[in-house]
Amino acid sequence: MLETYPTQEPAITVKRTAVSHNGIRVVVEATYEVELKAKPKTLLTTKTYSESAAVECVFDNETMTGFKWVSPKKMEAKADTTAAETRGD
């Protein structure tokens, strides 16, 4: 996940890893900070908010056979390319 995340995007922090039965499927959940574009019309002093990021990996024994960005949506389009690069296609 971290290797395929663009360096120009805000840094991500891994929050949770979930593994299915026998480790066939692994989901890694993370968050990253996004700066507010408009100033809020409240007394809040928050200038950023947390956005989610997640990937799903599928394994056949120790070989990764699938890799897919689940969120954010802007990363989903890169999933096919990233999976091919991960496999070495």
mmCIF file of N, CA and C in Angstrom:
data_model
loop_
_atom_site.group_PDB
_atom_site.id
_atom_site.type_symbol
_atom_site.label_atom_id
_atom_site.label_comp_id
_atom_site.label_asym_id
_atom_site.label_seq_id
_atom_site.Cartn_x
_atom_site.Cartn_y
_atom_site.Cartn_z
ATOM 1 N N MET A 1 0.825 -1.183 0.000
ATOM 2 C CA MET A 1 0.000 0.000 0.000
ATOM 3 C C MET A 1 0.872 1.250 0.000
ATOM 4 N N LEU A 2 1.803 1.304 0.912
ATOM 5 C CA LEU A 2 2.637 2.493 1.020
ATOM 6 C C LEU A 2 3.498 2.692 -0.219
ATOM 7 N N GLU A 3 3.969 1.596 -0.824
ATOM 8 C CA GLU A 3 4.825 1.705 -2.007
ATOM 9 C C GLU A 3 4.082 2.235 -3.218
ATOM 10 N N THR A 4 2.773 2.008 -3.304
ATOM 11 C CA THR A 4 2.009 2.430 -4.473
ATOM 12 C C THR A 4 1.316 3.762 -4.261
ATOM 13 N N TYR A 5 1.386 4.309 -3.070
ATOM 14 C CA TYR A 5 0.727 5.582 -2.775
ATOM 15 C C TYR A 5 1.578 6.725 -3.306
ATOM 16 N N PRO A 6 1.006 7.635 -4.085
ATOM 17 C CA PRO A 6 1.786 8.728 -4.683
ATOM 18 C C PRO A 6 2.445 9.621 -3.634
ATOM 19 N N THR A 7 3.688 9.966 -3.845
ATOM 20 C CA THR A 7 4.417 10.795 -2.891
ATOM 21 C C THR A 7 3.912 12.231 -2.856
ATOM 22 N N GLN A 8 3.228 12.695 -3.908
ATOM 23 C CA GLN A 8 2.709 14.064 -3.905
ATOM 24 C C GLN A 8 1.434 14.190 -3.070
ATOM 25 N N GLU A 9 0.852 13.070 -2.646
ATOM 26 C CA GLU A 9 -0.345 13.086 -1.809
ATOM 27 C C GLU A 9 0.053 13.201 -0.338
ATOM 28 N N PRO A 10 -0.882 13.621 0.533
ATOM 29 C CA PRO A 10 -0.568 13.706 1.961
ATOM 30 C C PRO A 10 -0.166 12.336 2.520
ATOM 31 N N ALA A 11 0.693 12.339 3.521
ATOM 32 C CA ALA A 11 1.159 11.090 4.128
ATOM 33 C C ALA A 11 -0.009 10.315 4.727
ATOM 34 N N ILE A 12 0.042 8.981 4.597
ATOM 35 C CA ILE A 12 -1.016 8.152 5.163
ATOM 36 C C ILE A 12 -0.510 7.446 6.413
ATOM 37 N N THR A 13 -1.458 7.123 7.283
ATOM 38 C CA THR A 13 -1.167 6.408 8.518
ATOM 39 C C THR A 13 -2.009 5.143 8.536
ATOM 40 N N VAL A 14 -1.368 3.978 8.594
ATOM 41 C CA VAL A 14 -2.089 2.708 8.621
ATOM 42 C C VAL A 14 -2.800 2.582 9.959
ATOM 43 N N LYS A 15 -4.095 2.297 9.900
ATOM 44 C CA LYS A 15 -4.916 2.188 11.104
ATOM 45 C C LYS A 15 -5.253 0.740 11.457
ATOM 46 N N ARG A 16 -5.462 -0.096 10.435
ATOM 47 C CA ARG A 16 -5.952 -1.452 10.711
ATOM 48 C C ARG A 16 -5.646 -2.358 9.536
ATOM 49 N N THR A 17 -5.309 -3.601 9.851
ATOM 50 C CA THR A 17 -5.129 -4.633 8.834
ATOM 51 C C THR A 17 -6.054 -5.791 9.176
ATOM 52 N N ALA A 18 -6.864 -6.205 8.208
ATOM 53 C CA ALA A 18 -7.788 -7.318 8.416
ATOM 54 C C ALA A 18 -7.404 -8.451 7.471
ATOM 55 N N VAL A 19 -7.328 -9.655 8.002
ATOM 56 C CA VAL A 19 -6.939 -10.827 7.219
ATOM 57 C C VAL A 19 -8.083 -11.825 7.234
ATOM 58 N N SER A 20 -8.462 -12.316 6.047
ATOM 59 C CA SER A 20 -9.533 -13.301 5.973
ATOM 60 C C SER A 20 -8.996 -14.690 6.313
ATOM 61 N N HIS A 21 -9.865 -15.661 6.291
ATOM 62 C CA HIS A 21 -9.520 -17.052 6.589
ATOM 63 C C HIS A 21 -8.332 -17.512 5.755
ATOM 64 N N ASN A 22 -7.333 -18.034 6.392
ATOM 65 C CA ASN A 22 -6.107 -18.540 5.747
ATOM 66 C C ASN A 22 -5.306 -17.460 5.027
ATOM 67 N N GLY A 23 -5.582 -16.205 5.282
ATOM 68 C CA GLY A 23 -4.797 -15.123 4.691
ATOM 69 C C GLY A 23 -4.950 -14.965 3.198
ATOM 70 N N ILE A 24 -6.052 -15.442 2.630
ATOM 71 C CA ILE A 24 -6.270 -15.335 1.188
ATOM 72 C C ILE A 24 -6.502 -13.883 0.780
ATOM 73 N N ARG A 25 -7.208 -13.142 1.631
ATOM 74 C CA ARG A 25 -7.534 -11.753 1.336
ATOM 75 C C ARG A 25 -7.108 -10.889 2.514
ATOM 76 N N VAL A 26 -6.437 -9.788 2.202
ATOM 77 C CA VAL A 26 -5.976 -8.861 3.229
ATOM 78 C C VAL A 26 -6.459 -7.463 2.853
ATOM 79 N N VAL A 27 -7.042 -6.758 3.812
ATOM 80 C CA VAL A 27 -7.469 -5.383 3.607
ATOM 81 C C VAL A 27 -6.690 -4.508 4.586
ATOM 82 N N VAL A 28 -6.073 -3.464 4.055
ATOM 83 C CA VAL A 28 -5.323 -2.513 4.880
ATOM 84 C C VAL A 28 -6.066 -1.192 4.837
ATOM 85 N N GLU A 29 -6.428 -0.695 6.027
ATOM 86 C CA GLU A 29 -7.143 0.572 6.129
ATOM 87 C C GLU A 29 -6.204 1.630 6.690
ATOM 88 N N ALA A 30 -6.319 2.840 6.148
ATOM 89 C CA ALA A 30 -5.461 3.943 6.580
ATOM 90 C C ALA A 30 -6.252 5.239 6.511
ATOM 91 N N THR A 31 -5.626 6.304 6.995
ATOM 92 C CA THR A 31 -6.211 7.633 6.878
ATOM 93 C C THR A 31 -5.129 8.610 6.445
ATOM 94 N N TYR A 32 -5.567 9.735 5.896
ATOM 95 C CA TYR A 32 -4.652 10.823 5.562
ATOM 96 C C TYR A 32 -5.369 12.136 5.809
ATOM 97 N N GLU A 33 -4.608 13.159 6.101
ATOM 98 C CA GLU A 33 -5.169 14.468 6.421
ATOM 99 C C GLU A 33 -5.374 15.286 5.149
ATOM 100 N N VAL A 34 -6.539 15.925 5.053
ATOM 101 C CA VAL A 34 -6.883 16.777 3.928
ATOM 102 C C VAL A 34 -7.146 18.179 4.464
ATOM 103 N N GLU A 35 -6.586 19.155 3.815
ATOM 104 C CA GLU A 35 -6.776 20.540 4.236
ATOM 105 C C GLU A 35 -8.134 21.042 3.755
ATOM 106 N N LEU A 36 -8.837 21.758 4.645
ATOM 107 C CA LEU A 36 -10.122 22.344 4.274
ATOM 108 C C LEU A 36 -9.904 23.414 3.215
ATOM 109 N N LYS A 37 -10.714 23.401 2.173
ATOM 110 C CA LYS A 37 -10.572 24.377 1.090
ATOM 111 C C LYS A 37 -11.184 25.722 1.478
ATOM 112 N N ALA A 38 -12.290 25.686 2.197
ATOM 113 C CA ALA A 38 -12.950 26.924 2.628
ATOM 114 C C ALA A 38 -12.905 27.009 4.146
ATOM 115 N N LYS A 39 -12.821 28.199 4.647
ATOM 116 C CA LYS A 39 -12.819 28.372 6.094
ATOM 117 C C LYS A 39 -14.225 28.099 6.619
ATOM 118 N N PRO A 40 -14.335 27.280 7.676
ATOM 119 C CA PRO A 40 -15.666 26.995 8.229
ATOM 120 C C PRO A 40 -16.275 28.244 8.872
ATOM 121 N N LYS A 41 -17.596 28.353 8.804
ATOM 122 C CA LYS A 41 -18.295 29.504 9.381
ATOM 123 C C LYS A 41 -18.742 29.178 10.804
ATOM 124 N N THR A 42 -17.865 28.535 11.534
ATOM 125 C CA THR A 42 -18.129 28.182 12.926
ATOM 126 C C THR A 42 -16.918 28.580 13.753
ATOM 127 N N LEU A 43 -16.967 28.259 15.005
ATOM 128 C CA LEU A 43 -15.851 28.567 15.890
ATOM 129 C C LEU A 43 -14.767 27.487 15.853
ATOM 130 N N LEU A 44 -14.938 26.515 15.002
ATOM 131 C CA LEU A 44 -13.948 25.446 14.897
ATOM 132 C C LEU A 44 -12.608 26.000 14.443
ATOM 133 N N THR A 45 -11.561 25.471 15.036
ATOM 134 C CA THR A 45 -10.222 25.887 14.616
ATOM 135 C C THR A 45 -9.574 24.836 13.734
ATOM 136 N N THR A 46 -10.318 23.789 13.418
ATOM 137 C CA THR A 46 -9.796 22.707 12.597
ATOM 138 C C THR A 46 -9.528 23.187 11.185
ATOM 139 N N LYS A 47 -8.351 22.882 10.682
ATOM 140 C CA LYS A 47 -7.989 23.265 9.321
ATOM 141 C C LYS A 47 -7.860 22.051 8.413
ATOM 142 N N THR A 48 -7.938 20.857 9.005
ATOM 143 C CA THR A 48 -7.845 19.617 8.235
ATOM 144 C C THR A 48 -8.898 18.633 8.722
ATOM 145 N N TYR A 49 -9.121 17.606 7.922
ATOM 146 C CA TYR A 49 -9.985 16.501 8.332
ATOM 147 C C TYR A 49 -9.370 15.213 7.819
ATOM 148 N N SER A 50 -9.749 14.095 8.426
ATOM 149 C CA SER A 50 -9.206 12.791 8.043
ATOM 150 C C SER A 50 -10.048 12.174 6.944
ATOM 151 N N GLU A 51 -9.380 11.639 5.951
ATOM 152 C CA GLU A 51 -10.021 10.937 4.839
ATOM 153 C C GLU A 51 -9.518 9.499 4.871
ATOM 154 N N SER A 52 -10.339 8.564 4.437
ATOM 155 C CA SER A 52 -9.926 7.166 4.492
ATOM 156 C C SER A 52 -9.224 6.716 3.213
ATOM 157 N N ALA A 53 -8.378 5.718 3.377
ATOM 158 C CA ALA A 53 -7.704 5.064 2.259
ATOM 159 C C ALA A 53 -7.668 3.579 2.590
ATOM 160 N N ALA A 54 -7.848 2.728 1.578
ATOM 161 C CA ALA A 54 -7.826 1.287 1.822
ATOM 162 C C ALA A 54 -7.419 0.542 0.558
ATOM 163 N N VAL A 55 -6.720 -0.572 0.765
ATOM 164 C CA VAL A 55 -6.379 -1.462 -0.340
ATOM 165 C C VAL A 55 -6.795 -2.875 0.029
ATOM 166 N N GLU A 56 -7.039 -3.662 -1.008
ATOM 167 C CA GLU A 56 -7.364 -5.071 -0.838
ATOM 168 C C GLU A 56 -6.352 -5.883 -1.639
ATOM 169 N N CYS A 57 -5.753 -6.861 -1.005
ATOM 170 C CA CYS A 57 -4.795 -7.749 -1.662
ATOM 171 C C CYS A 57 -5.322 -9.173 -1.597
ATOM 172 N N VAL A 58 -5.151 -9.925 -2.677
ATOM 173 C CA VAL A 58 -5.562 -11.316 -2.731
ATOM 174 C C VAL A 58 -4.314 -12.166 -2.943
ATOM 175 N N PHE A 59 -4.212 -13.262 -2.185
ATOM 176 C CA PHE A 59 -3.027 -14.113 -2.238
ATOM 177 C C PHE A 59 -3.376 -15.543 -2.615
ATOM 178 N N ASP A 60 -2.455 -16.185 -3.322
ATOM 179 C CA ASP A 60 -2.483 -17.624 -3.582
ATOM 180 C C ASP A 60 -1.212 -18.149 -2.937
ATOM 181 N N ASN A 61 -1.352 -18.722 -1.750
ATOM 182 C CA ASN A 61 -0.213 -19.083 -0.902
ATOM 183 C C ASN A 61 0.584 -17.818 -0.602
ATOM 184 N N GLU A 62 1.831 -17.714 -1.010
ATOM 185 C CA GLU A 62 2.643 -16.534 -0.717
ATOM 186 C C GLU A 62 2.738 -15.570 -1.898
ATOM 187 N N THR A 63 2.006 -15.844 -2.968
ATOM 188 C CA THR A 63 2.046 -15.004 -4.162
ATOM 189 C C THR A 63 0.839 -14.075 -4.198
ATOM 190 N N MET A 64 1.082 -12.775 -4.358
ATOM 191 C CA MET A 64 -0.016 -11.828 -4.492
ATOM 192 C C MET A 64 -0.582 -11.940 -5.897
ATOM 193 N N THR A 65 -1.880 -12.241 -5.982
ATOM 194 C CA THR A 65 -2.528 -12.394 -7.283
ATOM 195 C C THR A 65 -3.468 -11.246 -7.609
ATOM 196 N N GLY A 66 -3.726 -10.388 -6.631
ATOM 197 C CA GLY A 66 -4.596 -9.246 -6.881
ATOM 198 C C GLY A 66 -4.280 -8.105 -5.941
ATOM 199 N N PHE A 67 -4.427 -6.893 -6.450
ATOM 200 C CA PHE A 67 -4.208 -5.686 -5.663
ATOM 201 C C PHE A 67 -5.195 -4.649 -6.151
ATOM 202 N N LYS A 68 -5.950 -4.045 -5.216
ATOM 203 C CA LYS A 68 -6.977 -3.095 -5.620
ATOM 204 C C LYS A 68 -7.106 -1.994 -4.570
ATOM 205 N N TRP A 69 -7.056 -0.750 -5.016
ATOM 206 C CA TRP A 69 -7.361 0.364 -4.126
ATOM 207 C C TRP A 69 -8.865 0.397 -3.953
ATOM 208 N N VAL A 70 -9.339 0.408 -2.718
ATOM 209 C CA VAL A 70 -10.766 0.478 -2.432
ATOM 210 C C VAL A 70 -11.188 1.938 -2.261
ATOM 211 N N SER A 71 -10.345 2.736 -1.637
ATOM 212 C CA SER A 71 -10.576 4.174 -1.496
ATOM 213 C C SER A 71 -9.219 4.837 -1.282
ATOM 214 N N PRO A 72 -9.046 6.075 -1.622
ATOM 215 C CA PRO A 72 -10.010 7.024 -2.169
ATOM 216 C C PRO A 72 -10.304 6.733 -3.637
ATOM 217 N N LYS A 73 -11.404 7.269 -4.106
ATOM 218 C CA LYS A 73 -11.833 7.007 -5.485
ATOM 219 C C LYS A 73 -10.779 7.380 -6.517
ATOM 220 N N LYS A 74 -10.012 8.447 -6.262
ATOM 221 C CA LYS A 74 -9.000 8.860 -7.238
ATOM 222 C C LYS A 74 -7.911 7.809 -7.414
ATOM 223 N N MET A 75 -7.751 6.898 -6.445
ATOM 224 C CA MET A 75 -6.742 5.848 -6.550
ATOM 225 C C MET A 75 -7.287 4.599 -7.238
ATOM 226 N N GLU A 76 -8.614 4.431 -7.277
ATOM 227 C CA GLU A 76 -9.206 3.235 -7.873
ATOM 228 C C GLU A 76 -8.806 3.063 -9.329
ATOM 229 N N ALA A 77 -8.707 4.153 -10.073
ATOM 230 C CA ALA A 77 -8.341 4.081 -11.489
ATOM 231 C C ALA A 77 -6.928 3.559 -11.676
ATOM 232 N N LYS A 78 -6.068 3.744 -10.684
ATOM 233 C CA LYS A 78 -4.685 3.301 -10.776
ATOM 234 C C LYS A 78 -4.523 1.838 -10.377
ATOM 235 N N ALA A 79 -5.579 1.195 -9.904
ATOM 236 C CA ALA A 79 -5.484 -0.162 -9.364
ATOM 237 C C ALA A 79 -5.004 -1.180 -10.400
ATOM 238 N N ASP A 80 -5.549 -1.136 -11.608
ATOM 239 C CA ASP A 80 -5.162 -2.114 -12.623
ATOM 240 C C ASP A 80 -3.686 -1.997 -12.969
ATOM 241 N N THR A 81 -3.202 -0.788 -13.148
ATOM 242 C CA THR A 81 -1.788 -0.571 -13.457
ATOM 243 C C THR A 81 -0.914 -1.045 -12.312
ATOM 244 N N THR A 82 -1.295 -0.693 -11.089
ATOM 245 C CA THR A 82 -0.511 -1.066 -9.921
ATOM 246 C C THR A 82 -0.464 -2.573 -9.753
ATOM 247 N N ALA A 83 -1.570 -3.255 -9.968
ATOM 248 C CA ALA A 83 -1.598 -4.706 -9.829
ATOM 249 C C ALA A 83 -0.671 -5.364 -10.837
ATOM 250 N N ALA A 84 -0.673 -4.870 -12.056
ATOM 251 C CA ALA A 84 0.210 -5.419 -13.081
ATOM 252 C C ALA A 84 1.664 -5.190 -12.714
ATOM 253 N N GLU A 85 1.974 -4.011 -12.202
ATOM 254 C CA GLU A 85 3.356 -3.714 -11.788
ATOM 255 C C GLU A 85 3.770 -4.594 -10.617
ATOM 256 N N THR A 86 2.874 -4.831 -9.675
ATOM 257 C CA THR A 86 3.163 -5.657 -8.510
ATOM 258 C C THR A 86 3.464 -7.088 -8.929
ATOM 259 N N ARG A 87 2.693 -7.594 -9.903
ATOM 260 C CA ARG A 87 2.911 -8.960 -10.389
ATOM 261 C C ARG A 87 4.133 -9.055 -11.287
ATOM 262 N N GLY A 88 4.562 -7.926 -11.845
ATOM 263 C CA GLY A 88 5.692 -7.949 -12.764
ATOM 264 C C GLY A 88 5.289 -8.150 -14.206
ATOM 265 N N ASP A 89 4.017 -7.846 -14.543
ATOM 266 C CA ASP A 89 3.528 -7.995 -15.937
ATOM 267 C C ASP A 89 4.229 -7.013 -16.849
#
